[in-house]
CSV table of C-alpha atoms and ligand atoms in Angstrom, one decimal:
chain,number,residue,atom,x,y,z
A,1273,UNK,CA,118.2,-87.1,-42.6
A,1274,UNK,CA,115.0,-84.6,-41.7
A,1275,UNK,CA,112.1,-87.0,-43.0
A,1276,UNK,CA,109.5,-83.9,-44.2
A,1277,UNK,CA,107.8,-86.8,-46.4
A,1278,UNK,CA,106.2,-88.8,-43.9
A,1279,UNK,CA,103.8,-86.5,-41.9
A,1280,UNK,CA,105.9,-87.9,-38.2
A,1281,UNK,CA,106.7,-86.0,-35.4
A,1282,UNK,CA,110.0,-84.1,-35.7
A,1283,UNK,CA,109.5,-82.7,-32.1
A,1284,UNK,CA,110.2,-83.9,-28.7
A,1285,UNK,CA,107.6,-86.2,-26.6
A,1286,UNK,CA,105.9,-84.6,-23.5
A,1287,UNK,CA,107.8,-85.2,-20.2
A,1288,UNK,CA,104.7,-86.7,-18.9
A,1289,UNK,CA,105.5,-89.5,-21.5
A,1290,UNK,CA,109.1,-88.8,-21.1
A,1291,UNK,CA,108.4,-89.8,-17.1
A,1292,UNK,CA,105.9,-92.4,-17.7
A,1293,UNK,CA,108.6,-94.7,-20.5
A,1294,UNK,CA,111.5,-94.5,-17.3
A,1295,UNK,CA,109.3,-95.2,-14.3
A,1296,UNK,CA,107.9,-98.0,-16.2
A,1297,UNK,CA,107.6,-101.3,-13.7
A,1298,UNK,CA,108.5,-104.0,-16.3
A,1299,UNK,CA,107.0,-107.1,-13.5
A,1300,UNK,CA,103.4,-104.7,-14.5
A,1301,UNK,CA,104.3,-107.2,-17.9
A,1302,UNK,CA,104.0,-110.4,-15.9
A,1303,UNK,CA,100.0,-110.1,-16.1
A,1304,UNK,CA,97.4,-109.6,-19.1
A,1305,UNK,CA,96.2,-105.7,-18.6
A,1306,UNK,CA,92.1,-107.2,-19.1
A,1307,UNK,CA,90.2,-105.0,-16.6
A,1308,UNK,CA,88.2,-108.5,-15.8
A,1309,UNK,CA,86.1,-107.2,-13.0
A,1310,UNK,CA,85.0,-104.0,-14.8
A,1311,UNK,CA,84.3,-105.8,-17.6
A,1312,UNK,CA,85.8,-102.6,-19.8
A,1313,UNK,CA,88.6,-103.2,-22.5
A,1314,UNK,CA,91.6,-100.8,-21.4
A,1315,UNK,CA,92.6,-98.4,-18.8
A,1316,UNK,CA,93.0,-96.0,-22.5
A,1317,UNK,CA,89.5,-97.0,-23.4
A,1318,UNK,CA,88.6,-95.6,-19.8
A,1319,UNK,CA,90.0,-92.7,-20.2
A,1320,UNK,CA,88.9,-91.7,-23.8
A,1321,UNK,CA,85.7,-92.4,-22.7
A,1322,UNK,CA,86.0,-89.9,-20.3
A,1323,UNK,CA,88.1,-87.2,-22.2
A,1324,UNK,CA,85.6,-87.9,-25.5
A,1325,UNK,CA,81.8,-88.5,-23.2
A,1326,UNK,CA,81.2,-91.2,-25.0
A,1327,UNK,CA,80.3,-94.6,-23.9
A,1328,UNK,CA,83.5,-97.3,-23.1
A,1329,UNK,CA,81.6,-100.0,-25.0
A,1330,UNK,CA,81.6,-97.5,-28.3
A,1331,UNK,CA,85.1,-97.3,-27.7
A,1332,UNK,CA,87.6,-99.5,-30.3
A,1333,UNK,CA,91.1,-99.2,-29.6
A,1334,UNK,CA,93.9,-100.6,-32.6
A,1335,UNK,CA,97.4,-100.9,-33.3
A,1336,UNK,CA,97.4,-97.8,-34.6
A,1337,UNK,CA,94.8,-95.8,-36.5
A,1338,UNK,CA,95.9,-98.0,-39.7
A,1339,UNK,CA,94.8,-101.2,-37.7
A,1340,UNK,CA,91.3,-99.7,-36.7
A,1341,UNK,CA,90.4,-98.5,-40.6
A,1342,UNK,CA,91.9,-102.1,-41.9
A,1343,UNK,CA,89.4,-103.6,-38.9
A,1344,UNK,CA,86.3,-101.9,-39.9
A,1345,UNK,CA,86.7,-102.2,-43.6
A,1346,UNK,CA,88.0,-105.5,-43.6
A,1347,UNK,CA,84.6,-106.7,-41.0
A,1348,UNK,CA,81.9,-104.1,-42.9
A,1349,UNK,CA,82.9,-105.1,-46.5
A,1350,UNK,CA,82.8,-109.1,-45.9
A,1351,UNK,CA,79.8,-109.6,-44.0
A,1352,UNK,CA,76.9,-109.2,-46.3
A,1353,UNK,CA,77.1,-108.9,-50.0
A,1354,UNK,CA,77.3,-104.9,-50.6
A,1355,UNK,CA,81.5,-104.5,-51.3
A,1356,UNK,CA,81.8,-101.1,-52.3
A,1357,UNK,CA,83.7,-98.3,-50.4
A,1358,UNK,CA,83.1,-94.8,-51.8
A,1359,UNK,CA,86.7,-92.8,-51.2
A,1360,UNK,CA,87.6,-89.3,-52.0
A,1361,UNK,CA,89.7,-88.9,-55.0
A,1362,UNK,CA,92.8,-87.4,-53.7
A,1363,UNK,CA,93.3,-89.8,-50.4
A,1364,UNK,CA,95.5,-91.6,-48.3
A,1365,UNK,CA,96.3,-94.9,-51.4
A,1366,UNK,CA,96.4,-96.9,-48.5
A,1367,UNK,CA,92.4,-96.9,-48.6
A,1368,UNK,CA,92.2,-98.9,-51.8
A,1369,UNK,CA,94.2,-101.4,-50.9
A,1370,UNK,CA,92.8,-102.4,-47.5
A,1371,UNK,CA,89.5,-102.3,-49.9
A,1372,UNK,CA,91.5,-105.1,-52.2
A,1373,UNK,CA,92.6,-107.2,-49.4
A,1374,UNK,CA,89.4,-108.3,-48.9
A,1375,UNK,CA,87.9,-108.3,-52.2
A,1376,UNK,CA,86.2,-104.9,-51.9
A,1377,UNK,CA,86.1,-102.5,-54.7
A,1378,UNK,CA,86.2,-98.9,-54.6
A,1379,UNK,CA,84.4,-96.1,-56.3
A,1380,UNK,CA,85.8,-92.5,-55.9
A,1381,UNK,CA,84.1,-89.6,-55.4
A,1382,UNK,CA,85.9,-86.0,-56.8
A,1383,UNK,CA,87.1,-83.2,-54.3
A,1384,UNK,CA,87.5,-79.6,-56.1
A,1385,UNK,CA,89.9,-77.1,-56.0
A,1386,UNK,CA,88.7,-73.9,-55.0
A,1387,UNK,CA,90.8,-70.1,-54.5
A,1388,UNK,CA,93.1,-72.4,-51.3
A,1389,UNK,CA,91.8,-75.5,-50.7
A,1390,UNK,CA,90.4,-78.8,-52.4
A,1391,UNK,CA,87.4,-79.4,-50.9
A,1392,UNK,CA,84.4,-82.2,-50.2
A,1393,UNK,CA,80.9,-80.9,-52.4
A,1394,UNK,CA,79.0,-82.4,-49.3
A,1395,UNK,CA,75.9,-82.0,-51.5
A,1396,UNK,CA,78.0,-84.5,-54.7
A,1397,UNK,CA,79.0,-86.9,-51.7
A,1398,UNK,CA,75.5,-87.4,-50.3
A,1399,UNK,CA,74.5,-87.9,-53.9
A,1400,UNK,CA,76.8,-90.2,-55.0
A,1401,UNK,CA,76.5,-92.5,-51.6
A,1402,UNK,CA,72.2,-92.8,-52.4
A,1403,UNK,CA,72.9,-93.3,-56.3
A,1404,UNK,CA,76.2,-95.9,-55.3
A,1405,UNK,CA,74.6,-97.1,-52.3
A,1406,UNK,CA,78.1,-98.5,-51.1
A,1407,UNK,CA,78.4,-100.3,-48.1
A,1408,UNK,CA,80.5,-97.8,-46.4
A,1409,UNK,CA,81.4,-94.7,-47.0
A,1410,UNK,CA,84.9,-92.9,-46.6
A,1411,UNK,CA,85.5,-89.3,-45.2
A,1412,UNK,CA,88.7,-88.2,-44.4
A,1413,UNK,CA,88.9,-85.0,-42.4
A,1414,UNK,CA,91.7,-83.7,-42.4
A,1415,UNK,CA,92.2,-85.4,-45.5
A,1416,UNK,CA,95.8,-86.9,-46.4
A,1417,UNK,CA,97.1,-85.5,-48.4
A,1418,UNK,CA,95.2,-82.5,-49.4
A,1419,UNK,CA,94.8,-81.2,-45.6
A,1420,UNK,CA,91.3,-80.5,-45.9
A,1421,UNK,CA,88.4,-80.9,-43.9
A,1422,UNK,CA,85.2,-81.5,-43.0
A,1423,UNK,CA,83.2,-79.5,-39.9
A,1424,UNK,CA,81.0,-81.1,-37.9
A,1425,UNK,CA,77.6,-79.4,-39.3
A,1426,UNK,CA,79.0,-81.0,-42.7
A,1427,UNK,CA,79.1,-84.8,-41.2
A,1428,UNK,CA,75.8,-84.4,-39.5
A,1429,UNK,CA,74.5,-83.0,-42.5
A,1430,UNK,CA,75.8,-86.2,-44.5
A,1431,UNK,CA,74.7,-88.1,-41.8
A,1432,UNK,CA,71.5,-87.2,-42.3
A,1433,UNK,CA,70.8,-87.5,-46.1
A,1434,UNK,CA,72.0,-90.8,-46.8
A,1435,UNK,CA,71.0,-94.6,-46.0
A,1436,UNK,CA,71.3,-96.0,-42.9
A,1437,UNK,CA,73.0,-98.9,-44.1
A,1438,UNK,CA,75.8,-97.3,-45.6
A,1439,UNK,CA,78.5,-97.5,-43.1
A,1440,UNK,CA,80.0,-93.9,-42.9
A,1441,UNK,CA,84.4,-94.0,-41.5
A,1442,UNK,CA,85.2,-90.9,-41.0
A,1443,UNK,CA,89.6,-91.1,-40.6
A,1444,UNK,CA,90.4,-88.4,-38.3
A,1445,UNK,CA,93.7,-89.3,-37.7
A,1446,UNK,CA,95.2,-85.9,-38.8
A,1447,UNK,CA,92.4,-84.0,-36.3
A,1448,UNK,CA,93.7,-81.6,-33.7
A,1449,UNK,CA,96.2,-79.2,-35.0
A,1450,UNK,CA,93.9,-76.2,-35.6
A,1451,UNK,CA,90.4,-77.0,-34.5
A,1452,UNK,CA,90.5,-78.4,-30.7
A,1453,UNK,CA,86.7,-79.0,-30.6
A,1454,UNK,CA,85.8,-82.8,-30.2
A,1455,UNK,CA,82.4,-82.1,-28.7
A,1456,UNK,CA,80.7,-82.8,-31.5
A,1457,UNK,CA,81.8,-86.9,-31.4
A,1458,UNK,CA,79.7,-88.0,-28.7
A,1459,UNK,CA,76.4,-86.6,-29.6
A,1460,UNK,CA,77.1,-87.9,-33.6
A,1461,UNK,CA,77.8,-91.5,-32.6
A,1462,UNK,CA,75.1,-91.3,-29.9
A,1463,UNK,CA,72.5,-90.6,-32.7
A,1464,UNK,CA,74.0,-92.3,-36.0
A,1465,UNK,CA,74.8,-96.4,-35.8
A,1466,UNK,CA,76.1,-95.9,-39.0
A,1467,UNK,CA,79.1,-94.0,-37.8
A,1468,UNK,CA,82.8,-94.7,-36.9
A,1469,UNK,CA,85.4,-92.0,-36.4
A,1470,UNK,CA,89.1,-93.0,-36.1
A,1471,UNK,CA,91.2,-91.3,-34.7
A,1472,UNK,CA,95.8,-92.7,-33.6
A,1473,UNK,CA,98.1,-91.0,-31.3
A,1474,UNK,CA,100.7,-91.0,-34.0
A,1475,UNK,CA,100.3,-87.7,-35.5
A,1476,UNK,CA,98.7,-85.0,-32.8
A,1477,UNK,CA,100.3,-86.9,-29.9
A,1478,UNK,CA,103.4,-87.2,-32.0
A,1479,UNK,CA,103.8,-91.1,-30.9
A,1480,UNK,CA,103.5,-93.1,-34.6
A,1481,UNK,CA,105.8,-95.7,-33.2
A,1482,UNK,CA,103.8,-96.4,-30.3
A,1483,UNK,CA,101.2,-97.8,-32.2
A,1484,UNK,CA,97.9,-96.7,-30.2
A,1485,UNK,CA,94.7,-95.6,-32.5
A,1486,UNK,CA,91.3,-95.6,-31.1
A,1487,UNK,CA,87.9,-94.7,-32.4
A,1488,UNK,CA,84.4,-94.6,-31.8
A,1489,UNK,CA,81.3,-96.2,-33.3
A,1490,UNK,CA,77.5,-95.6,-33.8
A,1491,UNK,CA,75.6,-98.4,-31.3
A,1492,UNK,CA,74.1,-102.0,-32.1
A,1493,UNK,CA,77.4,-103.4,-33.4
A,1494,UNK,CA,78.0,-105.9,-31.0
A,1495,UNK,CA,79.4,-108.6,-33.2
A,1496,UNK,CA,81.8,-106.1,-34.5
A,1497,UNK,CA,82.7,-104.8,-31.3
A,1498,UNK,CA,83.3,-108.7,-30.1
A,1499,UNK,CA,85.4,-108.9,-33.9
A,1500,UNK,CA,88.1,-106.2,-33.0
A,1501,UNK,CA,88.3,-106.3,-29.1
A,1502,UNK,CA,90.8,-108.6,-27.4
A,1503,UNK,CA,89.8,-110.9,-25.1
A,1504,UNK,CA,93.0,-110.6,-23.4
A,1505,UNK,CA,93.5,-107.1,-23.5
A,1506,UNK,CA,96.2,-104.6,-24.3
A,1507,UNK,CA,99.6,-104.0,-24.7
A,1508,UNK,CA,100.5,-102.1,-21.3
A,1509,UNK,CA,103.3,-100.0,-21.7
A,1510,UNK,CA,101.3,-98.8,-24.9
A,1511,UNK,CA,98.7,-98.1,-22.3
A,1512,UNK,CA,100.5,-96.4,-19.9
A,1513,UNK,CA,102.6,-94.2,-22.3
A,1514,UNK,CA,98.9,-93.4,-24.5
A,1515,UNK,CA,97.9,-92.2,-21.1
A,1516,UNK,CA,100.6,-90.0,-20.9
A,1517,UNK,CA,100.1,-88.3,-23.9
A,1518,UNK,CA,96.5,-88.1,-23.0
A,1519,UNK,CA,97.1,-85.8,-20.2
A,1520,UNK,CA,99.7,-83.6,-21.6
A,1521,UNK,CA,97.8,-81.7,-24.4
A,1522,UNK,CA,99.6,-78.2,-23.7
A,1523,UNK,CA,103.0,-79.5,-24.4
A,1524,UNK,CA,101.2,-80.9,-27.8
A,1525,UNK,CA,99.0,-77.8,-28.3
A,1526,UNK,CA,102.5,-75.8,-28.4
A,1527,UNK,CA,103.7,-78.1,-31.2
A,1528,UNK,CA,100.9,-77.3,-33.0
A,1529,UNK,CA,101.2,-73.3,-32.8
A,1530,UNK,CA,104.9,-74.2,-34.0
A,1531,UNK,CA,103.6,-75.7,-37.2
A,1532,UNK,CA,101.2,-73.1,-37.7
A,1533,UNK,CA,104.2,-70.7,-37.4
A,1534,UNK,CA,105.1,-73.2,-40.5
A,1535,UNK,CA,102.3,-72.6,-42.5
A,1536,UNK,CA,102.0,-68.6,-42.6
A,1537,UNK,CA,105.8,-69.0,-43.5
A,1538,UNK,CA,105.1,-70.8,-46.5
A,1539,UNK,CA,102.1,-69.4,-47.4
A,1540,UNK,CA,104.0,-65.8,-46.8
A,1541,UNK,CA,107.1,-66.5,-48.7
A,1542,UNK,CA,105.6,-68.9,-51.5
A,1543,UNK,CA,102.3,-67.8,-51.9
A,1544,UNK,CA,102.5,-64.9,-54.3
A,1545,UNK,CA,105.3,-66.2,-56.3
A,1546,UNK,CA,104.1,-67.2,-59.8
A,1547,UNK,CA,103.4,-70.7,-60.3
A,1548,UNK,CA,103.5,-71.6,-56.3
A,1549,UNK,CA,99.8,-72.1,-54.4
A,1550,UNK,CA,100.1,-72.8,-51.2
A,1551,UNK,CA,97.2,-74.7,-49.7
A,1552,UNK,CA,95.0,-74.5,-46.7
A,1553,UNK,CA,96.6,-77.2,-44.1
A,1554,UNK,CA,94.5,-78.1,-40.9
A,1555,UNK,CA,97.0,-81.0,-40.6
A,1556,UNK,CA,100.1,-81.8,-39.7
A,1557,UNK,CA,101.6,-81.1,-43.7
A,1558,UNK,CA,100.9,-79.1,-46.0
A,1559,UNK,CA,100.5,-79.2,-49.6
A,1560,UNK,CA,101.9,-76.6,-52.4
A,1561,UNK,CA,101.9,-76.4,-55.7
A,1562,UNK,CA,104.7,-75.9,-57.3
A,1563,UNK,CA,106.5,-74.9,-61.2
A,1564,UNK,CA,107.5,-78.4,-61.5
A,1565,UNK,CA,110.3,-77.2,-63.8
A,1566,UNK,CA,112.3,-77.1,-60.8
A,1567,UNK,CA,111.5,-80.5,-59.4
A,1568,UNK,CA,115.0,-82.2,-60.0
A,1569,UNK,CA,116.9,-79.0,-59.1
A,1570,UNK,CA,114.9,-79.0,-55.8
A,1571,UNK,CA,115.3,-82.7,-55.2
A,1572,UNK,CA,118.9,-82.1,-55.5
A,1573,UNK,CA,119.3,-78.7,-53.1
A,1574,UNK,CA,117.4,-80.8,-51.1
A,1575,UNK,CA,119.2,-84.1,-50.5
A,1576,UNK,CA,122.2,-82.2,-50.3
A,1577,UNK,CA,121.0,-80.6,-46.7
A,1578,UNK,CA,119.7,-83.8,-45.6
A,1579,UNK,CA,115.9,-83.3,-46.1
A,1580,UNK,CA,113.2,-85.0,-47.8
A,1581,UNK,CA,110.1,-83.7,-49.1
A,1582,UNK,CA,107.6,-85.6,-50.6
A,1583,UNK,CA,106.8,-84.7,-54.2
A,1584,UNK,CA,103.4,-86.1,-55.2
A,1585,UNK,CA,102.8,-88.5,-57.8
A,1586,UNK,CA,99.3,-88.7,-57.8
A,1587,UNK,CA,97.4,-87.9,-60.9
A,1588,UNK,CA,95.9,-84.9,-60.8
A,1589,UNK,CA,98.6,-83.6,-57.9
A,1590,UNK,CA,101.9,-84.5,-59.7
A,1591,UNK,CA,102.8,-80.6,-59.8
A,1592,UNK,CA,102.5,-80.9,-55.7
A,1593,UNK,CA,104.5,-81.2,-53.4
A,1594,UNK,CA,103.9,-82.3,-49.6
A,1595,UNK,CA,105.8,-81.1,-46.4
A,1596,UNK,CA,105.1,-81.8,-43.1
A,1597,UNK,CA,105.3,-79.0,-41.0
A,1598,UNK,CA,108.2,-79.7,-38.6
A,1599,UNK,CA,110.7,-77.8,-36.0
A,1600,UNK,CA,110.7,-74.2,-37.0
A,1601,UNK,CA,114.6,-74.5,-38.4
A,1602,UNK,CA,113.0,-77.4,-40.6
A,1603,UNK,CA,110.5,-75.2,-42.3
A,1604,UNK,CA,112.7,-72.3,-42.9
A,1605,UNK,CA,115.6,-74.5,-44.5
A,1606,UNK,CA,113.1,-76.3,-46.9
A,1607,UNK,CA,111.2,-73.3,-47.5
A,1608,UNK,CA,114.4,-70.9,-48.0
A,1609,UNK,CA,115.7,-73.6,-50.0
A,1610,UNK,CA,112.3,-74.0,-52.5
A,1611,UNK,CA,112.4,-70.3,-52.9
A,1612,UNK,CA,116.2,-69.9,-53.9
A,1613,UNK,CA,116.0,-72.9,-56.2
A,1614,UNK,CA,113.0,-71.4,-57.8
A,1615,UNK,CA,115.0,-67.4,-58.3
A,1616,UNK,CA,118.0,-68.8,-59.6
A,1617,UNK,CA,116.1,-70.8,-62.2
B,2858,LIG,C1,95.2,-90.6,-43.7
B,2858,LIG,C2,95.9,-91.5,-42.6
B,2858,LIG,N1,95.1,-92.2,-41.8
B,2858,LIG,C3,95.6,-93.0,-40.9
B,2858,LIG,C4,96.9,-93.1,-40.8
B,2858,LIG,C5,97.4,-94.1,-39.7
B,2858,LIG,O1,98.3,-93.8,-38.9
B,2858,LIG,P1,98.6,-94.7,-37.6
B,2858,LIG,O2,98.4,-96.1,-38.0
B,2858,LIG,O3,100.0,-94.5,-37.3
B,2858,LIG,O4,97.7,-94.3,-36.6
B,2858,LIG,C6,97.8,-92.4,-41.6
B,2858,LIG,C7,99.3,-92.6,-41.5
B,2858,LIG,O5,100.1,-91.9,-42.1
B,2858,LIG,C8,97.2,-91.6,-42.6
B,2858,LIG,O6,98.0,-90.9,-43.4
């Protein structure tokens, strides 16, 4: 089956990662990986403190990037008596319940569909955050599963306009595929304590079942920081295959040109055909509207070559459908296949 539905890696790992998994030394297992005398969490904190210029203490590193947002929402919505997270509208459902877990609520804040893209009204969030005055504050950039996102003038000029008790997450686990810039992390969480960015190595570095997210926060949160640290440290062939990954961006960076490849195809062959919009994607999906006429036609032509799409249910989206962009033969059969079932209708 060709999972197009999940927004995994449908490409190969780098041989640097390759290399690192079969010249593991499993007796390296024998000890806790703490870095005792440095006093620093991880040789991957190390690292992305390095790669990233920010601090190793403003470092957090999770089982994933699912374990960092359930962390900080979890630790920022139960101490202190403010319980409201502000989410976007059309986002990752998986916000809302972390939210419940821990008897948060939510309040959501609208994204608007423009000519190609559904985008955040950074003016409507800043207002809504000083009229809510929510304890934190959601941004997801690229967003799941719209694909947009935010630039960095936009977060700092958020950052800027709104309380500095409002804890601002920015998710952005889907960064990477089209912008490459990260320079702008370290100066924000050097000058905002209000800030966490969360970024995984599941989607850009292709590794979901790895489980290695990381992300980096604004300063003064040391009781946090003692919170989601582990005293024993890490898991180390996590570490040493994370590291991997870290160093071989230009095998990953030609993934990402083969997605893009992906999304002019689609936006080429489906984008003028009536009832199809194909969206701006700087992730790794994309989302398309479709004539939803054809859904269980489309369902069918595609189950029969082994491929799954996701077809939104979300209200507002349920005439959308979501593909993640994957090997180029991928994105041709689903997007030959869409087009045929759509002419012979
Ligand atoms: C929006 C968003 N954020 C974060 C994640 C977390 O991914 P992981 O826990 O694999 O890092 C996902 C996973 O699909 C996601 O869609």
């Amino acid at each position: 089956m060709n999972y197009l539905d999940r927004n995994e890696f449908n490409f190969e790992p780098s041989q640097q990662v390759v290399d690192a998994i079969r010249n593991f030394d499993p007796k390296t297992l024998c000890f806790y990986t703490r870095i005792y005398d440095e006093g620093k969490k991880s040789v991957i904190s190390v690292r992305l403190s390095e790669i990233y210029g920010v601090p190793e203490e403003q470092i957090i590193l999770g089982y994933g990037g699912e374990d960092i947002l359930k962390n900080v929402i979890h630790y920022f919505l139960m101490v202190g008596d403010r319980k409201t997270i502000l989410i976007p509208e059309f986002s990752w459902w998986y916000y809302n319940r972390v939210a419940g877990e821990c008897g948060g609520d939510f309040v959501m804040y609208p994204l608007h569909e423009t000519d190609d893209t559904f985008a955040y009204d950074v003016e409507e969030v800043i207002e809504y955050t000083n009229r809510v005055h929510p304890r934190m504050l959601l941004l997801a950039s690229p967003n799941n599963p719209t694909g947009n996102g935010l630039t960095p003038i936009e977060i700092g000029h958020i950052m800027e306009n709104i309380p500095d008790d409002t804890m601002v997450l920015i998710d952005e686990a889907y960064a990477s595929f089209i912008s490459t810039d990260t320079d702008y992390i370290a100066p924000l969480v050097d000058k905002y304590n209000n800030l966490i960015i969360s970024r995984t190595l599941s989607k850009f570095y292709g590794l979901p079942g790895l489980r290695v997210g990381f992300g980096f926060i604004g300063k003064g949160h040391d009781q946090f920081i003692s919170y989601v640290n582990k005293y024993l440290g890490y898991n180390r062939f996590s570490e040493a295959v994370a590291l991997a990954a870290l160093s071989s961006d230009d095998h990953y960076r030609q993934v990402a040109e083969d997605m893009d490849w992906g999304r002019q195809l689609y936006k080429r062959e489906l984008g003028s055909l009536p009832g199809f919009k194909v969206y701006k994607s700087v992730a790794n999906f994309i989302l398309i509207k479709y004539p939803v006429e054809i859904k269980e036609e489309l369902k069918k032509a595609l189950a029969l070559q082994d491929y799954k799409i996701k077809f939104m249910a979300d209200k507002g989206l349920e005439s959308c459908l979501r593909i993640t962009l994957g090997r180029k033969e991928q994105t041709q059969a689903v997007c030959d296949t869409i087009k045929q079932v759509f002419l012979n209708k």
